[in-house]
Amino acid sequence: MRTVTGRTDHVVVVGAGLAGLSAALHLLGAGRRVTLVERDPLPGGRAGLIERGGHRFDTGPTVLTMPHLLEEAFAAVGQTMSERLTLHPLHPAYRARFADGSGLDVHTGAEAMEAEIERFAGGREAAGYRRLRHWLHELYQAQMGRFIDTNFDSPFSLLHPDLARLAALGGFGRLQPKIGRFLADERLQRVFSFQALYAGVPPARALAAYAVIAYMDTVAGVYFPEGGMHAVPTALSAAAADAGAALLHGHQVTRLERTCDRITAVVTDRQRIPCDAVVLTPDLPVAYRLLGARPRRPLALRYSPSAVVLHAGTDRTWPELAHHTISFGAAWKQTFHELTRSGRLMSDPSLLITRPTATDPGLAPPGKHTHYVLAPCPNTSIGPSAAAWTELGPRYRDSLLRELERRGLTGFEEAMDTEVLVTPADWTADGHGAGTPFSVSHTFPQTGPFRPRNLPRGTANAVLAGCGTTPGVGIPTVLISGRLAAARITGTTPARRRAAASLPAEPKGGPA
């Protein structure tokens, strides 16, 4: 593994999102002095917070899986997660609702999910689920140590027995056909393949290896932190401060000073901070601008679809909504074509509706509720521009509310007393490439050793972390990216590679 050369006593981490906080904690645990620089007044980055009308709106990811990765970050500085965070397992992990009026609850406990699928689609599909669950676990075991939790220096890093194991499992085939070998019911296929959208690729074109995201969601379990998702970066930041990190919030990094190939200082709009190494966690366009160069690639980077998010505080809720509800439209392939090819807004959208007050009523005033409605949309490279969303946003908001009404959430607009609309214009203003918070997609040329590397050439002591680099998008992977960035500086081999195989054959995730 290539590492940063020379002195690394003082490391400046740019960005106090989950990747930056993870990197800071692992660096602190390895004895480095750390200064964490964040442009916003609060930690969190994409996992931010808006407080409005007594409601606490989490602005970023809403699905928390693989909490052992958080445990590792706290443990790096001799602390425990339970000292900082209270996590509630969600039962069900999701509720799926379909255009034909049917629905099912997605349980992470094996027996509970078998029973639900048998009720929903019959015994043959339940038997297929048992086989699918076993395959998902094998897929996770084959990937975690060698393909997810690893620092790649070249494509030759793939030459390992685990590559043959992953190939034998069908990991290099296509996701949707592979899921179809276990489940014939098209509705169930959606439940175990929609996660490919997190990776920015339609299920019909995504590598089957990305079913590992379905493993994290539907087998390992989904959790929610007391106090909302922003409680996670708040807890990590407090742990870093207690471990000796200097936290500089409200500081905008303007440039990096260098001598030859070494970064010697990080300059903000307030001060100059000398350093021995730097970890950059902003989205790739911002990181490359600070470095003064971007790597040459045979193909231009392709970005994932974006999203419109409506945060709504309401004076009521709807009993059909679980904590997480996926409302599938009737169309499927067509919507992915619109999102990734034609650049049109979804004509029949599938929506993620999160109701965090189902688990933590304290996130809203007494008797009120908080809802988060996410509608995928094309990024600004292939769809409407950021400027176009200034006018388009209010009209799309109205169409989204009409769609919620059609899907049974009667009176949703009338029930709203507080709302915040976030569109690709806002993601662009935050510095996210192509107006998407999901960064570059996980096509094959942008996966594993082909993804933008965290140790960029041309700079001897700068490392990247975050969803644009290794291993990719999602809370588990950005936490790993922070630890991998720290390993590039400290030379420490990530422990998870050894620990991945020790997980139980059937992780506990809910009532059986």
GROMACS .gro file of N, CA and C in nm, residues 365-423:
model
  177
  365PRO      N    1  -4.246   1.947   1.718
  365PRO     CA    2  -4.322   1.996   1.834
  365PRO      C    3  -4.428   1.893   1.876
  366PRO      N    4  -4.473   1.900   2.001
  366PRO     CA    5  -4.572   1.803   2.049
  366PRO      C    6  -4.693   1.794   1.957
  367GLY      N    7  -4.731   1.671   1.923
  367GLY     CA    8  -4.847   1.647   1.839
  367GLY      C    9  -4.822   1.666   1.691
  368LYS      N   10  -4.700   1.701   1.652
  368LYS     CA   11  -4.669   1.722   1.511
  368LYS      C   12  -4.570   1.617   1.461
  369HIS      N   13  -4.546   1.619   1.330
  369HIS     CA   14  -4.465   1.515   1.267
  369HIS      C   15  -4.372   1.576   1.163
  370THR      N   16  -4.264   1.505   1.136
  370THR     CA   17  -4.166   1.546   1.037
  370THR      C   18  -4.159   1.441   0.927
  371HIS      N   19  -4.167   1.484   0.802
  371HIS     CA   20  -4.160   1.395   0.688
  371HIS      C   21  -4.051   1.443   0.592
  372TYR      N   22  -3.988   1.347   0.528
  372TYR     CA   23  -3.880   1.373   0.431
  372TYR      C   24  -3.918   1.295   0.306
  373VAL      N   25  -3.947   1.365   0.198
  373VAL     CA   26  -3.989   1.302   0.074
  373VAL      C   27  -3.879   1.322  -0.030
  374LEU      N   28  -3.820   1.212  -0.074
  374LEU     CA   29  -3.709   1.218  -0.171
  374LEU      C   30  -3.757   1.165  -0.305
  375ALA      N   31  -3.742   1.246  -0.408
  375ALA     CA   32  -3.776   1.208  -0.544
  375ALA      C   33  -3.650   1.213  -0.629
  376PRO      N   34  -3.598   1.100  -0.676
  376PRO     CA   35  -3.481   1.105  -0.764
  376PRO      C   36  -3.510   1.189  -0.889
  377CYS      N   37  -3.407   1.254  -0.941
  377CYS     CA   38  -3.421   1.333  -1.062
  377CYS      C   39  -3.288   1.331  -1.135
  378PRO      N   40  -3.285   1.367  -1.263
  378PRO     CA   41  -3.158   1.369  -1.336
  378PRO      C   42  -3.062   1.471  -1.278
  379ASN      N   43  -2.932   1.443  -1.290
  379ASN     CA   44  -2.835   1.543  -1.248
  379ASN      C   45  -2.829   1.655  -1.352
  380THR      N   46  -2.758   1.760  -1.320
  380THR     CA   47  -2.758   1.878  -1.407
  380THR      C   48  -2.673   1.861  -1.532
  381SER      N   49  -2.598   1.750  -1.541
  381SER     CA   50  -2.520   1.725  -1.662
  381SER      C   51  -2.609   1.677  -1.776
  382ILE      N   52  -2.717   1.603  -1.743
  382ILE     CA   53  -2.802   1.550  -1.849
  382ILE      C   54  -2.945   1.603  -1.840
  383GLY      N   55  -2.982   1.663  -1.728
  383GLY     CA   56  -3.117   1.712  -1.709
  383GLY      C   57  -3.120   1.863  -1.698
  384PRO      N   58  -3.226   1.919  -1.639
  384PRO     CA   59  -3.235   2.064  -1.622
  384PRO      C   60  -3.114   2.120  -1.547
  385SER      N   61  -3.071   2.236  -1.588
  385SER     CA   62  -2.954   2.298  -1.526
  385SER      C   63  -2.989   2.349  -1.386
  386ALA      N   64  -2.886   2.384  -1.311
  386ALA     CA   65  -2.908   2.441  -1.178
  386ALA      C   66  -2.990   2.568  -1.188
  387ALA      N   67  -2.961   2.649  -1.288
  387ALA     CA   68  -3.036   2.774  -1.305
  387ALA      C   69  -3.182   2.745  -1.337
  388ALA      N   70  -3.208   2.641  -1.417
  388ALA     CA   71  -3.345   2.608  -1.454
  388ALA      C   72  -3.427   2.565  -1.333
  389TRP      N   73  -3.361   2.506  -1.234
  389TRP     CA   74  -3.433   2.459  -1.115
  389TRP      C   75  -3.486   2.575  -1.030
  390THR      N   76  -3.433   2.693  -1.049
  390THR     CA   77  -3.485   2.809  -0.975
  390THR      C   78  -3.633   2.830  -1.005
  391GLU      N   79  -3.668   2.816  -1.132
  391GLU     CA   80  -3.809   2.829  -1.172
  391GLU      C   81  -3.882   2.695  -1.163
  392LEU      N   82  -3.812   2.587  -1.196
  392LEU     CA   83  -3.875   2.455  -1.200
  392LEU      C   84  -3.910   2.404  -1.061
  393GLY      N   85  -3.829   2.438  -0.961
  393GLY     CA   86  -3.847   2.383  -0.826
  393GLY      C   87  -3.987   2.398  -0.771
  394PRO      N   88  -4.045   2.519  -0.766
  394PRO     CA   89  -4.180   2.534  -0.710
  394PRO      C   90  -4.285   2.454  -0.787
  395ARG      N   91  -4.271   2.445  -0.920
  395ARG     CA   92  -4.368   2.368  -0.997
  395ARG      C   93  -4.354   2.219  -0.969
  396TYR      N   94  -4.229   2.174  -0.954
  396TYR     CA   95  -4.209   2.032  -0.923
  396TYR      C   96  -4.261   2.000  -0.783
  397ARG      N   97  -4.243   2.092  -0.692
  397ARG     CA   98  -4.297   2.074  -0.556
  397ARG      C   99  -4.447   2.052  -0.563
  398ASP      N  100  -4.518   2.131  -0.643
  398ASP     CA  101  -4.663   2.116  -0.654
  398ASP      C  102  -4.701   1.981  -0.715
  399SER      N  103  -4.627   1.938  -0.816
  399SER     CA  104  -4.658   1.808  -0.878
  399SER      C  105  -4.629   1.694  -0.782
  400LEU      N  106  -4.526   1.711  -0.699
  400LEU     CA  107  -4.493   1.608  -0.600
  400LEU      C  108  -4.605   1.596  -0.496
  401LEU      N  109  -4.658   1.708  -0.453
  401LEU     CA  110  -4.768   1.704  -0.357
  401LEU      C  111  -4.893   1.641  -0.417
  402ARG      N  112  -4.919   1.668  -0.545
  402ARG     CA  113  -5.033   1.603  -0.610
  402ARG      C  114  -5.012   1.452  -0.618
  403GLU      N  115  -4.887   1.411  -0.641
  403GLU     CA  116  -4.857   1.267  -0.648
  403GLU      C  117  -4.878   1.201  -0.512
  404LEU      N  118  -4.839   1.266  -0.405
  404LEU     CA  119  -4.861   1.212  -0.271
  404LEU      C  120  -5.011   1.195  -0.244
  405GLU      N  121  -5.089   1.291  -0.286
  405GLU     CA  122  -5.235   1.281  -0.271
  405GLU      C  123  -5.287   1.159  -0.347
  406ARG      N  124  -5.242   1.140  -0.471
  406ARG     CA  125  -5.289   1.027  -0.551
  406ARG      C  126  -5.252   0.894  -0.487
  407ARG      N  127  -5.143   0.894  -0.408
  407ARG     CA  128  -5.097   0.769  -0.347
  407ARG      C  129  -5.153   0.750  -0.206
  408GLY      N  130  -5.253   0.826  -0.171
  408GLY     CA  131  -5.325   0.800  -0.047
  408GLY      C  132  -5.291   0.889   0.070
  409LEU      N  133  -5.196   0.980   0.056
  409LEU     CA  134  -5.162   1.070   0.166
  409LEU      C  135  -5.251   1.193   0.156
  410THR      N  136  -5.378   1.169   0.180
  410THR     CA  137  -5.481   1.271   0.161
  410THR      C  138  -5.460   1.388   0.257
  411GLY      N  139  -5.466   1.508   0.201
  411GLY     CA  140  -5.452   1.628   0.283
  411GLY      C  141  -5.310   1.662   0.323
  412PHE      N  142  -5.210   1.606   0.251
  412PHE     CA  143  -5.070   1.628   0.290
  412PHE      C  144  -5.036   1.777   0.285
  413GLU      N  145  -5.071   1.843   0.176
  413GLU     CA  146  -5.034   1.985   0.164
  413GLU      C  147  -5.102   2.069   0.270
  414GLU      N  148  -5.229   2.042   0.295
  414GLU     CA  149  -5.302   2.119   0.395
  414GLU      C  150  -5.247   2.097   0.536
  415ALA      N  151  -5.187   1.980   0.558
  415ALA     CA  152  -5.134   1.948   0.691
  415ALA      C  153  -4.999   2.013   0.718
  416MET      N  154  -4.934   2.067   0.614
  416MET     CA  155  -4.799   2.122   0.631
  416MET      C  156  -4.804   2.258   0.699
  417ASP      N  157  -4.725   2.274   0.803
  417ASP     CA  158  -4.707   2.404   0.864
  417ASP      C  159  -4.566   2.458   0.844
  418THR      N  160  -4.475   2.370   0.801
  418THR     CA  161  -4.337   2.408   0.776
  418THR      C  162  -4.287   2.327   0.658
  419GLU      N  163  -4.210   2.389   0.570
  419GLU     CA  164  -4.153   2.313   0.459
  419GLU      C  165  -4.023   2.374   0.413
  420VAL      N  166  -3.936   2.286   0.362
  420VAL     CA  167  -3.810   2.326   0.300
  420VAL      C  168  -3.794   2.241   0.175
  421LEU      N  169  -3.772   2.303   0.061
  421LEU     CA  170  -3.753   2.231  -0.065
  421LEU      C  171  -3.606   2.240  -0.104
  422VAL      N  172  -3.546   2.126  -0.135
  422VAL     CA  173  -3.406   2.119  -0.177
  422VAL      C  174  -3.402   2.060  -0.318
  423THR      N  175  -3.336   2.129  -0.410
  423THR     CA  176  -3.329   2.086  -0.549
  423THR      C  177  -3.183   2.080  -0.595
   0.00000   0.00000   0.00000
